[in-house]
Tab-separated table of C-alpha atoms in Angstrom:
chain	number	residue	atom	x	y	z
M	287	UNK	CA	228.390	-162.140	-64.150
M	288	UNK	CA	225.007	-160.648	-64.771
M	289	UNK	CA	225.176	-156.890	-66.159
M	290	UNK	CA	224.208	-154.476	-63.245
M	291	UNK	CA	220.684	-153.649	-64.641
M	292	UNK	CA	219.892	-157.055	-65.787
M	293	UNK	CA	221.466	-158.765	-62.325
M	294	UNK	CA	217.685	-158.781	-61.007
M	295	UNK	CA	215.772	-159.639	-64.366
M	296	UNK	CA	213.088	-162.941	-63.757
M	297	UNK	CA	212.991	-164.406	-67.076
M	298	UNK	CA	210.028	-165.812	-67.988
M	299	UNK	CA	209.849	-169.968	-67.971
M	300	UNK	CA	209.118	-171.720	-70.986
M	301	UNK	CA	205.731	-172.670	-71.742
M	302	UNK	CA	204.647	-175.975	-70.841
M	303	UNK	CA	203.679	-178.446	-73.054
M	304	UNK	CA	200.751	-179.852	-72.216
M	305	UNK	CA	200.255	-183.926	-72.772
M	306	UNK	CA	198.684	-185.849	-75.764
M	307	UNK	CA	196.042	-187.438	-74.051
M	308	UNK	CA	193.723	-190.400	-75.379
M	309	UNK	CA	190.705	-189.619	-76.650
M	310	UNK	CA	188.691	-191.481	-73.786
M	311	UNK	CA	191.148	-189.849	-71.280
M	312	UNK	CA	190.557	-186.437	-73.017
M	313	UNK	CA	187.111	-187.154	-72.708
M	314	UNK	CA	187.067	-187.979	-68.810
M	315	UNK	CA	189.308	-184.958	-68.017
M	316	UNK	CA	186.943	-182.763	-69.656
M	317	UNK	CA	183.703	-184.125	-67.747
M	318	UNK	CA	185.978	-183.908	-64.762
M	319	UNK	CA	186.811	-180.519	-65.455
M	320	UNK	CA	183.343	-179.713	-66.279
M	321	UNK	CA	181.780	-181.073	-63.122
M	322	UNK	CA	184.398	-179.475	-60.619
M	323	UNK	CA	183.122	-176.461	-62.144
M	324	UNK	CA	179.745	-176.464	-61.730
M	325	UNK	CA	179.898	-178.050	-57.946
M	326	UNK	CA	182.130	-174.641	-57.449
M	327	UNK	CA	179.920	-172.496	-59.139
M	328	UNK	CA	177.206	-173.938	-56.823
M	329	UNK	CA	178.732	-173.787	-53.613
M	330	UNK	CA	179.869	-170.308	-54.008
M	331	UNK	CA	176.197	-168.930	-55.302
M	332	UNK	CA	174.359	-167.298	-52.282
M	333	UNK	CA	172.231	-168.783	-50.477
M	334	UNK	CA	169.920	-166.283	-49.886
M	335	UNK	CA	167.438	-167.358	-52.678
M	336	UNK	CA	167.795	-170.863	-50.924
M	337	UNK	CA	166.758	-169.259	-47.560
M	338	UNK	CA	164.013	-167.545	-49.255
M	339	UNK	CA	160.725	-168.255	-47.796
M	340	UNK	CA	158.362	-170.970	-49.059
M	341	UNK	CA	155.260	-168.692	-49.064
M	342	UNK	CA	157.039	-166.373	-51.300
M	343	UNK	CA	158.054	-169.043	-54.325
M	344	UNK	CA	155.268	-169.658	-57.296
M	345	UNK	CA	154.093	-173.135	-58.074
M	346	UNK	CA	153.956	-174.122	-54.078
M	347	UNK	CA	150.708	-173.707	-53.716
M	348	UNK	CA	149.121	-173.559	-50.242
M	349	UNK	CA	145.585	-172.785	-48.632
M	350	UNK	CA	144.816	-170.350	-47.492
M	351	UNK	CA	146.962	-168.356	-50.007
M	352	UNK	CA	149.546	-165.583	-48.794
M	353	UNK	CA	148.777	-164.103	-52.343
M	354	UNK	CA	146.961	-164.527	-55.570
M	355	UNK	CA	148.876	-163.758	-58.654
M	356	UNK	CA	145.627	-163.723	-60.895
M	357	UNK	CA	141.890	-162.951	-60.591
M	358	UNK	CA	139.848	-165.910	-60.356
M	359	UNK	CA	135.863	-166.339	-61.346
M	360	UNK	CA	134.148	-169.718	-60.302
M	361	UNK	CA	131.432	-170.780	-62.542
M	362	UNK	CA	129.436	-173.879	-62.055
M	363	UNK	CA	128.348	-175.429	-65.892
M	364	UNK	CA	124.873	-175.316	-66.211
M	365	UNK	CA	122.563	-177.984	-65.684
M	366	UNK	CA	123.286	-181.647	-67.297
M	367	UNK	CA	120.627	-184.167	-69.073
M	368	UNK	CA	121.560	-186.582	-66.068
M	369	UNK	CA	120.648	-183.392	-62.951
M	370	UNK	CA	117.599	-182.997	-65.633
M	371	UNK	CA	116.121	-186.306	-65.313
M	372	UNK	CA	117.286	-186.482	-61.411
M	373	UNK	CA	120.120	-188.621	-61.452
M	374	UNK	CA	123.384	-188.634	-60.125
M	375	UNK	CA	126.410	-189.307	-63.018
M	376	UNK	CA	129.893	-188.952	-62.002
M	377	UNK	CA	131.457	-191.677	-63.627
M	378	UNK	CA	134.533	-190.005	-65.334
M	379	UNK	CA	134.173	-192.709	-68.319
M	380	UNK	CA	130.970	-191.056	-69.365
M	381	UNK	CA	131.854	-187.392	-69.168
M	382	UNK	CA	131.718	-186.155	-72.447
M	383	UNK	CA	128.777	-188.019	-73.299
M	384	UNK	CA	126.367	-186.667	-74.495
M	385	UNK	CA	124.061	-187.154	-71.276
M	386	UNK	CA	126.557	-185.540	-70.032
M	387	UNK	CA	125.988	-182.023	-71.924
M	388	UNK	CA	123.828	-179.211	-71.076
M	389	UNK	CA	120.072	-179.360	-71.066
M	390	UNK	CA	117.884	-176.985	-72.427
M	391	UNK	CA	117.386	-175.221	-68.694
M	392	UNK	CA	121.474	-175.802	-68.425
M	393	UNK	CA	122.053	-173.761	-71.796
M	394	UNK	CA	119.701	-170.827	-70.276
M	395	UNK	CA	121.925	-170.955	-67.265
M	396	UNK	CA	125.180	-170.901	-68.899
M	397	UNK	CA	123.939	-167.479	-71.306
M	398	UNK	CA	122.816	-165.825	-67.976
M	399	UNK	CA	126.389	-166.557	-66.336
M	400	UNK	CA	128.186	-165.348	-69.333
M	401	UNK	CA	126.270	-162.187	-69.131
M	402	UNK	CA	126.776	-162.052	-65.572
M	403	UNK	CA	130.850	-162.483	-66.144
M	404	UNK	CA	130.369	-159.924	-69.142
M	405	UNK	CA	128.378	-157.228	-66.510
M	406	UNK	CA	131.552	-157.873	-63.762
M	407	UNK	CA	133.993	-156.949	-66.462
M	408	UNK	CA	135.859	-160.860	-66.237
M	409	UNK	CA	137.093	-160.225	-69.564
M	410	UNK	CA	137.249	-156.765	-70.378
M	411	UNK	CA	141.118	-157.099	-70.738
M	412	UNK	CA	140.986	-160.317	-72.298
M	413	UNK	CA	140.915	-163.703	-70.097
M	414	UNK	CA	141.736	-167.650	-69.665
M	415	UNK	CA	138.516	-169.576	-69.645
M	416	UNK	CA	139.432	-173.167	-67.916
M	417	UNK	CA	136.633	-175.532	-67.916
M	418	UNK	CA	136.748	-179.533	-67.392
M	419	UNK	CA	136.521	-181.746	-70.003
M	420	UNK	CA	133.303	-182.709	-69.090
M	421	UNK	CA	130.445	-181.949	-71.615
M	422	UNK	CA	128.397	-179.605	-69.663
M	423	UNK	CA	130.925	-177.991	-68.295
M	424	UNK	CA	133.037	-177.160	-71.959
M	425	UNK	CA	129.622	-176.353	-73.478
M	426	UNK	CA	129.491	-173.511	-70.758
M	427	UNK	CA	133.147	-172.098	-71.612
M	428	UNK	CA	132.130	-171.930	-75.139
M	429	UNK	CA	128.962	-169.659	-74.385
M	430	UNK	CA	130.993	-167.585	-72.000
M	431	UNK	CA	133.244	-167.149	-74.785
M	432	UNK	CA	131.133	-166.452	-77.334
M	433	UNK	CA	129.137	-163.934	-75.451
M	434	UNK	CA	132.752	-161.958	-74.070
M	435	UNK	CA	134.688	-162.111	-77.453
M	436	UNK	CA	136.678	-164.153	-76.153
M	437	UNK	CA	138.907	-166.570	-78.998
M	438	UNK	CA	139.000	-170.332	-78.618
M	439	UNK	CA	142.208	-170.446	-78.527
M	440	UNK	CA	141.736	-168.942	-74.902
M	441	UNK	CA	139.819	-171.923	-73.883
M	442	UNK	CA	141.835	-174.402	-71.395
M	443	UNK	CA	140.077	-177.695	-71.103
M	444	UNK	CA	141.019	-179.801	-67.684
M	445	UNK	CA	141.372	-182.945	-68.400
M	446	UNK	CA	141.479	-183.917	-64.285
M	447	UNK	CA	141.368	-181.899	-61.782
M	448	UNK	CA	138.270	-180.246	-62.034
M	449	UNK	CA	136.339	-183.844	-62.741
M	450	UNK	CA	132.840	-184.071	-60.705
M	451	UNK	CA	133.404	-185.501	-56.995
M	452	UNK	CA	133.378	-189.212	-57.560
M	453	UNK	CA	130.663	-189.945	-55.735
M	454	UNK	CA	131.523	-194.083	-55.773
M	455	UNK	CA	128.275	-196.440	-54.959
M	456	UNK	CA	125.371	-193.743	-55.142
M	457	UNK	CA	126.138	-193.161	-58.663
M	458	UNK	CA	122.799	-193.267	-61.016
M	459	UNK	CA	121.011	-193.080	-57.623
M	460	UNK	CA	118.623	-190.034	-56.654
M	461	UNK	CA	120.361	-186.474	-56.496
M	462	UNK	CA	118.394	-186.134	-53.386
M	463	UNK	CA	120.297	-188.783	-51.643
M	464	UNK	CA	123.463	-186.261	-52.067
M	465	UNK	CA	122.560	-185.141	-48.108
M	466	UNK	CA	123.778	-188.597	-46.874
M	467	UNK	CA	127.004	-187.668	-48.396
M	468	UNK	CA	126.891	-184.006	-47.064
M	469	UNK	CA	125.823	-184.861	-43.709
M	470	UNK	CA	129.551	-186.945	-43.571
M	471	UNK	CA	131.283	-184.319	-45.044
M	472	UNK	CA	130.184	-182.361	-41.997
M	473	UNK	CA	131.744	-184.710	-39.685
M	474	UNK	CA	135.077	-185.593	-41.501
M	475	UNK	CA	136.502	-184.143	-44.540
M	476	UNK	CA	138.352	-187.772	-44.853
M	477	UNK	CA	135.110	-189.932	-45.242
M	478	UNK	CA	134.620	-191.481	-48.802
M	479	UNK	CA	131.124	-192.496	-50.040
M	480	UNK	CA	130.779	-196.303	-50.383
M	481	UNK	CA	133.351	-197.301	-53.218
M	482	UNK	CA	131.810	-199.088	-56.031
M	483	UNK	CA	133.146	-201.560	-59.057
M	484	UNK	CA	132.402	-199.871	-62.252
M	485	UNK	CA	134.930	-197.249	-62.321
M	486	UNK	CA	133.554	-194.445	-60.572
M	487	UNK	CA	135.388	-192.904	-57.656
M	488	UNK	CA	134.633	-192.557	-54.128
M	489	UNK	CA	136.203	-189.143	-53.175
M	490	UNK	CA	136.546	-187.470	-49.795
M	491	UNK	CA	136.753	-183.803	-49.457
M	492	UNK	CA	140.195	-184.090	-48.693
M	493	UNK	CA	140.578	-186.079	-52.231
M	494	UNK	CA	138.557	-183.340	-53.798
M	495	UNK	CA	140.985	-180.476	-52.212
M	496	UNK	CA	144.190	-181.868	-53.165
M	497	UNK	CA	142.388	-182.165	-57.225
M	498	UNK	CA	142.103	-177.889	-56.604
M	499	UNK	CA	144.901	-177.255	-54.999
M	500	UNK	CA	147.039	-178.769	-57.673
M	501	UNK	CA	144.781	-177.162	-60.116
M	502	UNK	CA	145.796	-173.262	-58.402
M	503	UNK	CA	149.161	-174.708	-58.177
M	504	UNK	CA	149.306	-174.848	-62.338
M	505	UNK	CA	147.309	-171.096	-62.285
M	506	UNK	CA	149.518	-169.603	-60.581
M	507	UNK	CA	152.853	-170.798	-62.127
M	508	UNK	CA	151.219	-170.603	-65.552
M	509	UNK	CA	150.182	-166.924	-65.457
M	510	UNK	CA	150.762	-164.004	-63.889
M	511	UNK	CA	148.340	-160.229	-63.838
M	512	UNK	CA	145.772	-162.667	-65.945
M	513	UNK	CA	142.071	-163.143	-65.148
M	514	UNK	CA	140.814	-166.900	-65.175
M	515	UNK	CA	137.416	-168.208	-65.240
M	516	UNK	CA	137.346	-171.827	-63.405
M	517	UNK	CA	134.209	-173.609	-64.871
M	518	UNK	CA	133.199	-176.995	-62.614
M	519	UNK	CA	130.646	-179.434	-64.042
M	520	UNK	CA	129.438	-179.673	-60.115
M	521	UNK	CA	129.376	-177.683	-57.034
M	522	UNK	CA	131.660	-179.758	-54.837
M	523	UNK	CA	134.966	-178.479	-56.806
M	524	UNK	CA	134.285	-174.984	-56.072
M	525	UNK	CA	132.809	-174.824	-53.012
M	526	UNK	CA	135.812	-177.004	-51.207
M	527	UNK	CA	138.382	-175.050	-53.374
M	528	UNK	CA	136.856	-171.548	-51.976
M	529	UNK	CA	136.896	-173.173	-48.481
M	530	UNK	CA	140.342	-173.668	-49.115
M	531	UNK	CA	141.144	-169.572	-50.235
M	532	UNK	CA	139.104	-168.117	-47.055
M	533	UNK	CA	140.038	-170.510	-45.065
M	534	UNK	CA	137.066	-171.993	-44.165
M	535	UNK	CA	136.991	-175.854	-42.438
M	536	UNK	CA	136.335	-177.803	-45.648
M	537	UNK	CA	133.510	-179.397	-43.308
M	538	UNK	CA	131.447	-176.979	-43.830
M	539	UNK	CA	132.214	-176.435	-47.693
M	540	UNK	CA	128.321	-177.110	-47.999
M	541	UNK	CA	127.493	-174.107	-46.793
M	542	UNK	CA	129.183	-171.971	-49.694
M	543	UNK	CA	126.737	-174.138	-52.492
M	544	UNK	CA	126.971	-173.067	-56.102
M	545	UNK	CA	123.472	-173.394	-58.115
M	546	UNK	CA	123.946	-174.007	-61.564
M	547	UNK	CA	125.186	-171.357	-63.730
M	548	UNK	CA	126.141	-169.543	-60.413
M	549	UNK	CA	129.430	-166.899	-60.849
M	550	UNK	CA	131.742	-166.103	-58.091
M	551	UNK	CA	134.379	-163.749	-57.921
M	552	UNK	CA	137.184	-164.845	-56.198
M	553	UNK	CA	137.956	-161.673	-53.704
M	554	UNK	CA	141.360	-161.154	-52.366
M	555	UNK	CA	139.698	-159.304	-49.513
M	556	UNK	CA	137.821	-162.719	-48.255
M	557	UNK	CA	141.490	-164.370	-47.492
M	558	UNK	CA	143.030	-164.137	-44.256
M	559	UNK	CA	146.322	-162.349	-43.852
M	560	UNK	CA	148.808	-164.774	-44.245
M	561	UNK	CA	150.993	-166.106	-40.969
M	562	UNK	CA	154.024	-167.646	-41.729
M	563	UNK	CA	153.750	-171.404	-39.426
M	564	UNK	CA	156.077	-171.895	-36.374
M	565	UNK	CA	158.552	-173.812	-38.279
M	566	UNK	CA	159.427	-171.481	-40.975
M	567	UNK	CA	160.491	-168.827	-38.083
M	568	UNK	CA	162.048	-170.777	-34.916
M	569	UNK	CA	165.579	-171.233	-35.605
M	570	UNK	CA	167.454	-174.365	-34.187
M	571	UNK	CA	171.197	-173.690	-34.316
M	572	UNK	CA	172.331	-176.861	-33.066
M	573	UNK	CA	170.015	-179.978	-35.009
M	574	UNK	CA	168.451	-182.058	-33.670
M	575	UNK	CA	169.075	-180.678	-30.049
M	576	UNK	CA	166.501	-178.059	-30.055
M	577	UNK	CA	165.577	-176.313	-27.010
């Protein structure tokens, strides 16, 4: 018989031993272990930053923006050796030739829109100058540097996205014949110029938009309270990326032409409030019988 004030003592139980296990075995419990782990670490995290809204999240780039994270110049490089002599060059292949680089009018243009960035104050606080690879247009980023202070080392080039609109079968043809390809931009923004064998794109202005919109995409994940200068070896880029921000039909894109050398600053002001689409507030609670 138990003592009276030990009669309701729980002893405690031996530890277990735990088993030798193989080293593969040892191996596969662990990963097992592991894995059940994270799945409940997963399940049981909230899912309010799931349900959070797609407007809201950086990197998902849509036009019109709800916001801008950045301020955004548009320059257009000033004018090429190939707009010089007339002629229309938008074979990628040949875009840092050096045809392709600024002519002596296209170096005058290029001061006078780094002056013009210097008088808005663009990099007063320091900035991000992203120009395409193409000659003209990295000659430009160097004298917008160079007259703003602003290091090399703050010099982006693109090595895609801001490429001149492929223009397909009226490359080396007249610049003047550029209105044939307007005047179908103003019907469709899906209509391509005539495609062509040596290389050089035919691009819509639905081609051109998704190149810009992946371009604003990188901005705005990359930085955040910057100020970036976009330099474009052609109009097309900016004027169908600024469609895009106001949200303009990217038919008429034409209308919002950049001359060479021309400056824009991107105004938050010119965007339209932002309205979040049907889907993203109707609620079906009983998929796919929605009512």
């Amino acid at each position: 018989m138990l003592a009276p004030n030990k009669a309701h003592q729980i002893l405690p139980l031996p530890p277990q031993k735990q088993p030798c296990l193989p080293p593969n075995l040892l191996r596969r419990h662990l990963v097992t272990s592991t894995t059940a782990l994270t799945i409940s670490f997963n399940f049981n995290v909230s899912f309010t930053s799931i349900s959070e809204s797609v407007a809201t999240a950086r990197g998902l780039f849509q036009m019109p923006p709800p916001r801008l994270s950045n301020r955004y110049f548009m320059v257009r490089a000033g004018e090429s050796e190939f707009e010089s002599m007339g002629v229309i060059n938008t074979n990628p292949v040949a875009k840092t030739s050096v045809d392709n680089g600024l002519s002596q009018r296209g170096k005058k243009q290029s001061i006078r829109a780094a002056f013009d960035l210097k008088e808005m104050g663009a990099c007063d606080k320091s900035c991000w100058i992203w120009p395409a690879i193409t000659q003209r247009a990295y000659q430009t980023a160097e004298i917008i540097a160079a007259v703003n202070a602003v290091p090399r080392s703050y010099i982006v080039p693109e090595y895609s996205f801001l490429d001149a609109r492929g223009l397909g079968a009226y490359e080396g043809k007249n610049l003047e014949s550029v209105s044939e390809i307007y005047a179908s931009d103003a019907i469709s923004r899906n209509t391509k110029p005539p495609p062509i064998d040596d290389g050089t794109p035919n691009e819509s202005v639905a081609d051109v938009f998704v190149r810009v919109t992946q371009l604003m995409s990188i901005l705005e994940t990359q930085y955040s309270g910057d100020t970036v200068v976009i330099v474009s070896p052609d109009s097309d880029n900016l004027t169908i990326l600024q469609a895009g921000l106001i949200g303009l039909d990217l038919r008429r894109h034409r209308e919002l032409s950049f001359a060479p050398g021309e400056v824009r600053f991107v105004d938050t002001n010119d965007i339209p409030i932002y309205k979040q689409p049907p889907s993203a507030v109707y609620k079906c609670f009983n998929p796919p019988i929605c009512n």
